[in-house]
mmCIF file of C-alpha atoms in Angstrom:
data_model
loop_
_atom_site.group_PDB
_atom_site.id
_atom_site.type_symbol
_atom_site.label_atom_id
_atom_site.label_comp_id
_atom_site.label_asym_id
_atom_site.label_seq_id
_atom_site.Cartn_x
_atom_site.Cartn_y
_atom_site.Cartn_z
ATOM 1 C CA UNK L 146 31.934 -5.080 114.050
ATOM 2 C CA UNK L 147 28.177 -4.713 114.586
ATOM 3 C CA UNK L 148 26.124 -7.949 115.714
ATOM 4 C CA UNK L 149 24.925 -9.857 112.368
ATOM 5 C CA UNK L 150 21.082 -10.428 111.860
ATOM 6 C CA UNK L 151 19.981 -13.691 110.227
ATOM 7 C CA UNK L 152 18.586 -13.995 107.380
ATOM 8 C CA UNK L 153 15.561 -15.871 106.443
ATOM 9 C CA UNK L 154 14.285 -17.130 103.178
ATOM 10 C CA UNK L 155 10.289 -17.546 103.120
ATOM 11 C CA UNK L 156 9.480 -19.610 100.569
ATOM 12 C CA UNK L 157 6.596 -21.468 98.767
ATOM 13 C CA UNK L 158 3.974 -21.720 96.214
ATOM 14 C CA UNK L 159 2.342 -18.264 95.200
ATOM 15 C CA UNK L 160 -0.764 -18.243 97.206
ATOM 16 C CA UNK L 161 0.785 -19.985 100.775
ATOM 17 C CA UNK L 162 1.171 -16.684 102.164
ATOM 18 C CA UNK L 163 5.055 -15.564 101.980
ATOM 19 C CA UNK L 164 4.434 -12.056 102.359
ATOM 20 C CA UNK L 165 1.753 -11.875 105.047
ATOM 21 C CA UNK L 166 4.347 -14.177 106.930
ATOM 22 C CA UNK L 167 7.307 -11.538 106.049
ATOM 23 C CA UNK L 168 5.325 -8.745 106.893
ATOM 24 C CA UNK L 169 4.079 -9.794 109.703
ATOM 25 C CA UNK L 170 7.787 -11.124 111.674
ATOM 26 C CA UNK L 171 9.145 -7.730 109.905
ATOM 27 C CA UNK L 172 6.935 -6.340 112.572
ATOM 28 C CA UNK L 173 7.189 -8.870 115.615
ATOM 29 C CA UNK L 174 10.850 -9.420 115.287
ATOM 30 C CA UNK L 175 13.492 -8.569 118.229
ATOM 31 C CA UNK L 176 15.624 -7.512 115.817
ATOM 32 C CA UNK L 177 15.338 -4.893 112.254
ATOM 33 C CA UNK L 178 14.818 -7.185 109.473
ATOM 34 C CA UNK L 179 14.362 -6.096 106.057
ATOM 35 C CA UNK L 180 11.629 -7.931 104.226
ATOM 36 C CA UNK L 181 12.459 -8.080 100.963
ATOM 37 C CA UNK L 182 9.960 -9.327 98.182
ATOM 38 C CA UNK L 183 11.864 -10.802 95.684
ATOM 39 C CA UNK L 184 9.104 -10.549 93.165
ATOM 40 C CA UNK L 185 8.393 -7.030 93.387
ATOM 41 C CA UNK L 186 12.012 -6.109 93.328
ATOM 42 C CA UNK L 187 12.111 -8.189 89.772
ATOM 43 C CA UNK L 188 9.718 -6.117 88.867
ATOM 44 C CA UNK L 189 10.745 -2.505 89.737
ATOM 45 C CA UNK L 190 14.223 -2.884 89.206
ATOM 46 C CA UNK L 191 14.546 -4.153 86.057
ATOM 47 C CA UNK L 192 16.407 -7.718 86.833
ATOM 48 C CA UNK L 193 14.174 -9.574 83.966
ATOM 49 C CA UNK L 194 14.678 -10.348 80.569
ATOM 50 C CA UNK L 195 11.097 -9.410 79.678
ATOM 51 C CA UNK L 196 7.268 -10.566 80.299
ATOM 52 C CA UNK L 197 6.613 -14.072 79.474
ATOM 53 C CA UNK L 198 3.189 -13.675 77.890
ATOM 54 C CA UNK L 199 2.701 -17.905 78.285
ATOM 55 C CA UNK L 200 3.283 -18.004 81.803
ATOM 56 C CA UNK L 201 2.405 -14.760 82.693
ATOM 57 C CA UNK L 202 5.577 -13.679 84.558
ATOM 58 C CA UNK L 203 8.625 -12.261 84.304
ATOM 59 C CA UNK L 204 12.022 -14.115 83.393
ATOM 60 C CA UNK L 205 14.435 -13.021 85.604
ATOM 61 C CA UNK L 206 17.783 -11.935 84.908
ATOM 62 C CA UNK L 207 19.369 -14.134 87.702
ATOM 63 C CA UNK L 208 22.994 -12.579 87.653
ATOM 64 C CA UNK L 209 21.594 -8.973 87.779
ATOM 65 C CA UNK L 210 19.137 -10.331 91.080
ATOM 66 C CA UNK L 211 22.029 -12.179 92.484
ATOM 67 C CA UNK L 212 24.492 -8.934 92.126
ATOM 68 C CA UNK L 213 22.001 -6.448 94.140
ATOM 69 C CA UNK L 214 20.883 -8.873 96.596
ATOM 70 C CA UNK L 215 24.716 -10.453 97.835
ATOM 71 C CA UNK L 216 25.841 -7.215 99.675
ATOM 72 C CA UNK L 217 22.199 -7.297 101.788
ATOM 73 C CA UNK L 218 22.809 -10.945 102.511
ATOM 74 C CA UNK L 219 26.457 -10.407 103.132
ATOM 75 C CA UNK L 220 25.020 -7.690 105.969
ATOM 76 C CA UNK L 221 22.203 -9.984 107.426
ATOM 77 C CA UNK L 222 18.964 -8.637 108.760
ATOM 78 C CA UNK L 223 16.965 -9.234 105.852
ATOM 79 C CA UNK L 224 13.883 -11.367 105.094
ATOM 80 C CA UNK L 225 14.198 -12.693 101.489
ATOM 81 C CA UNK L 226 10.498 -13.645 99.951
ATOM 82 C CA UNK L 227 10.147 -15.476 96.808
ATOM 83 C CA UNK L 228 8.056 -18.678 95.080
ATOM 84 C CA UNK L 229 12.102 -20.069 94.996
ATOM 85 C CA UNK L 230 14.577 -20.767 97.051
ATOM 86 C CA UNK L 231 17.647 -22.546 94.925
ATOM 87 C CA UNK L 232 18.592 -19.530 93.235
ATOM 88 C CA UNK L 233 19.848 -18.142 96.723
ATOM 89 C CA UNK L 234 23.402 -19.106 97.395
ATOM 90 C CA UNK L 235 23.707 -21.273 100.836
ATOM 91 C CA UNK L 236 25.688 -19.453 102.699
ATOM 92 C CA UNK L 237 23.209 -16.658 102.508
ATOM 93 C CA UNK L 238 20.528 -18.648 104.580
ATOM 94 C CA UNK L 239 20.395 -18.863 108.254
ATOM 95 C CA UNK L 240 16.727 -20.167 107.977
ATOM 96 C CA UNK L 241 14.255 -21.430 105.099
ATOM 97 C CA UNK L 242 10.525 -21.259 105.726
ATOM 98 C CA UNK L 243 8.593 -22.974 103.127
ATOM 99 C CA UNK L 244 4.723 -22.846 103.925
ATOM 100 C CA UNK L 245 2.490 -25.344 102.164
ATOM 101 C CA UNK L 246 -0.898 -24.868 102.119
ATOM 102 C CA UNK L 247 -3.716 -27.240 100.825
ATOM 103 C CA UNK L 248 -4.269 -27.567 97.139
ATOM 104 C CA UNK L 249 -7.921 -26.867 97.124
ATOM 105 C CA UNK L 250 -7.616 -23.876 99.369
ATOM 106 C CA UNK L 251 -4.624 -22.899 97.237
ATOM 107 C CA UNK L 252 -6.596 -22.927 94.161
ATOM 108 C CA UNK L 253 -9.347 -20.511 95.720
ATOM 109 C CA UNK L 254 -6.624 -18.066 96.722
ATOM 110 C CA UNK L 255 -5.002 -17.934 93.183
ATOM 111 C CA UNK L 256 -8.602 -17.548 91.885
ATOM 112 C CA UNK L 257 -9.161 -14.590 94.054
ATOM 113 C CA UNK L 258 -5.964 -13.157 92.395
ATOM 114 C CA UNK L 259 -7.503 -13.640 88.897
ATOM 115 C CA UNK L 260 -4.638 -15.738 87.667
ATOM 116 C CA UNK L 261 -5.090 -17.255 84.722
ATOM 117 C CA UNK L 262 -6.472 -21.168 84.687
ATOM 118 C CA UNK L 263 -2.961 -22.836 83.436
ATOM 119 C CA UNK L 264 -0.856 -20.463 86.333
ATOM 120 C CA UNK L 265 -3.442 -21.939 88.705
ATOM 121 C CA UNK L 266 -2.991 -25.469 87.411
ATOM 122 C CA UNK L 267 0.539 -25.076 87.306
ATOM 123 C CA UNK L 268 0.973 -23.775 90.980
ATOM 124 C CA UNK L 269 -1.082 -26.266 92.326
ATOM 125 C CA UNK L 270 0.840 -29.269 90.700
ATOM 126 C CA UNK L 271 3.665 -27.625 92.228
ATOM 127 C CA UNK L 272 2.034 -27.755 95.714
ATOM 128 C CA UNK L 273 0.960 -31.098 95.296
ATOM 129 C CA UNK L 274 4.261 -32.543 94.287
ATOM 130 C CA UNK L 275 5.981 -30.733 96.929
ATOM 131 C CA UNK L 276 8.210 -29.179 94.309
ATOM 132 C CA UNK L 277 9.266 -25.888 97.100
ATOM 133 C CA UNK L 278 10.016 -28.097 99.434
ATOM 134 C CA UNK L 279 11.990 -30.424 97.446
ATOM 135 C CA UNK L 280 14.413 -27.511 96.210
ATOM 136 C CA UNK L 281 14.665 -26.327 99.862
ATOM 137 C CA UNK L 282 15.831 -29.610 100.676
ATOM 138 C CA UNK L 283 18.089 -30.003 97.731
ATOM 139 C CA UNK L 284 19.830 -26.766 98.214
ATOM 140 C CA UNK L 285 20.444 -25.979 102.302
ATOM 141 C CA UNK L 286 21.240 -28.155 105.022
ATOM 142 C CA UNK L 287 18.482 -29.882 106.286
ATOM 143 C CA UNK L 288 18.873 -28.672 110.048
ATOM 144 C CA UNK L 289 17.989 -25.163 109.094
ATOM 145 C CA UNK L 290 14.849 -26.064 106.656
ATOM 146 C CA UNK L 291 11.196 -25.626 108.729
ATOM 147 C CA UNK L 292 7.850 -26.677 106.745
ATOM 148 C CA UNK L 293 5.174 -25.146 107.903
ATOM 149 C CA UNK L 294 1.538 -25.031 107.450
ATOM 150 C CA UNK L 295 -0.072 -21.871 106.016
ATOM 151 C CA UNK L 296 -3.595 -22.036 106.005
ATOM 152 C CA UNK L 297 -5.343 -20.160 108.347
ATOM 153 C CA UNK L 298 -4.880 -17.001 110.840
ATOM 154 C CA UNK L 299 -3.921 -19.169 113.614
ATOM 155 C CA UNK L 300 -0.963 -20.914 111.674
ATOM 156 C CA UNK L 301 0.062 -17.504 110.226
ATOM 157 C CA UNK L 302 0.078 -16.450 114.313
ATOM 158 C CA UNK L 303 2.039 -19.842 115.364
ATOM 159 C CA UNK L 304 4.369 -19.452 112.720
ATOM 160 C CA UNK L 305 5.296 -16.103 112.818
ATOM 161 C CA UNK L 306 5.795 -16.804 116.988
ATOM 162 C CA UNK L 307 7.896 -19.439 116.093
ATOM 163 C CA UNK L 308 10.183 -17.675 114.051
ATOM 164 C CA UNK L 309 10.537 -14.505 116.501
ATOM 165 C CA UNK L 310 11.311 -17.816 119.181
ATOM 166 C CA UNK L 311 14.327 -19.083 116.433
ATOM 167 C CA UNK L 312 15.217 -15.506 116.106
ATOM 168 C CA UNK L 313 16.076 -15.446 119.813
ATOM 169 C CA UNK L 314 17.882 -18.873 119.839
ATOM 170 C CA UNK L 315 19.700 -17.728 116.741
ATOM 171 C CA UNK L 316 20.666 -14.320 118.697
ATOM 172 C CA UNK L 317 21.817 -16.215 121.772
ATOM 173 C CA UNK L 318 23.865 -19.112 119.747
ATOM 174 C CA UNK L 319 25.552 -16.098 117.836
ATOM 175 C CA UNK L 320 25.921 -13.799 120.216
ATOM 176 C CA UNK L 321 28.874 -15.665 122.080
ATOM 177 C CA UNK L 322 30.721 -17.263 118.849
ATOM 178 C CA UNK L 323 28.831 -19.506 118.949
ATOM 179 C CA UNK L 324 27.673 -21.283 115.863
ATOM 180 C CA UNK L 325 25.777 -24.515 116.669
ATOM 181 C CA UNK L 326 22.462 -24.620 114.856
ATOM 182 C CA UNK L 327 19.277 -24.884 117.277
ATOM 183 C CA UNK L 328 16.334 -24.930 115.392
ATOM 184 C CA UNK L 329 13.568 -24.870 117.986
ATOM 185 C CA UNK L 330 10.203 -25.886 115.719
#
């Protein structure tokens, strides 16, 4: 049986950065990971129930998600980015990244994206109340939960390194058997 990649779960408020951070350790990784944007796959597959007009996003059809995204997890290798995190069963996760990000600098970014004032109020209370972090911490065992900060190019360049560094732990621990966590932030 081929080795098993790990797969991560970046996570956080829109605005903190998820898919720069995916992108990016899709690209520095040792090993092929798969970056997955949750959002966009929503969105081009069809796994929604239709456009909330309100809220301006879609509702999605969590079974259908859960149904194409179990044989990817089952494989490993992927990088799974997403504003959640619960709706991800726990044995999936080898590692969940939530990146915060200050609420004032949050707001600018979610300006820049033209969302609308109550999506920008919303997300922000959401920062501010930690409410990412909190499901992280409800759903996954603490020892493989990082919070990072995500608000400027040096701590998209530290985290990112960081990661590819748990990647190789994570390689080395698994390689052998092995299945002690060692989370290295």
């Amino acid at each position: 049986m081929p080795q098993r990649y790990p797969v991560i779960i970046i996570t956080g408020t829109p605005g903190t950065g998820k898919s720069t951070h995916a992108q990016l350790l899709q690209d520095a990784s040792p090993v092929p990971l798969k970056h997955i944007n949750v959002g966009q796959l929503v969105k081009d597959s069809g796994f929604h129930h239709g456009f909330d007009e309100q809220w301006q996003t879609y509702t999605v059809d969590e079974d259908k998600l859960l149904d194409e995204l179990e044989p990817l997890a089952s494989a490993g290798g992927i990088i799974l980015d997403w504003h959640t995190c619960e709706i991800f069963p726990e044995r999936w996760a080898d590692l969940v990244v939530v990146l915060r990000c200050n609420h004032t600098l949050l707001w600018e970014r979610l300006e820049k994206r033209d969302y609308p004032l109550k999506k920008i109020q919303e997300n922000n209370e959401a920062e501010i109340m930690e409410v990412v972090l909190q499901e992280a911490r409800d759903s996954y065992p603490q020892e493989i939960i990082v919070d990072l900060k995500s608000e400027s190019s040096q701590d998209l360049e530290n985290n990112v390194a960081n990661i590819v560094e748990w990647i190789n732990q994570w390689l080395k621990d698994n390689s052998h058997g092995d299945e002690e966590d060692n989370n290295s932030f």
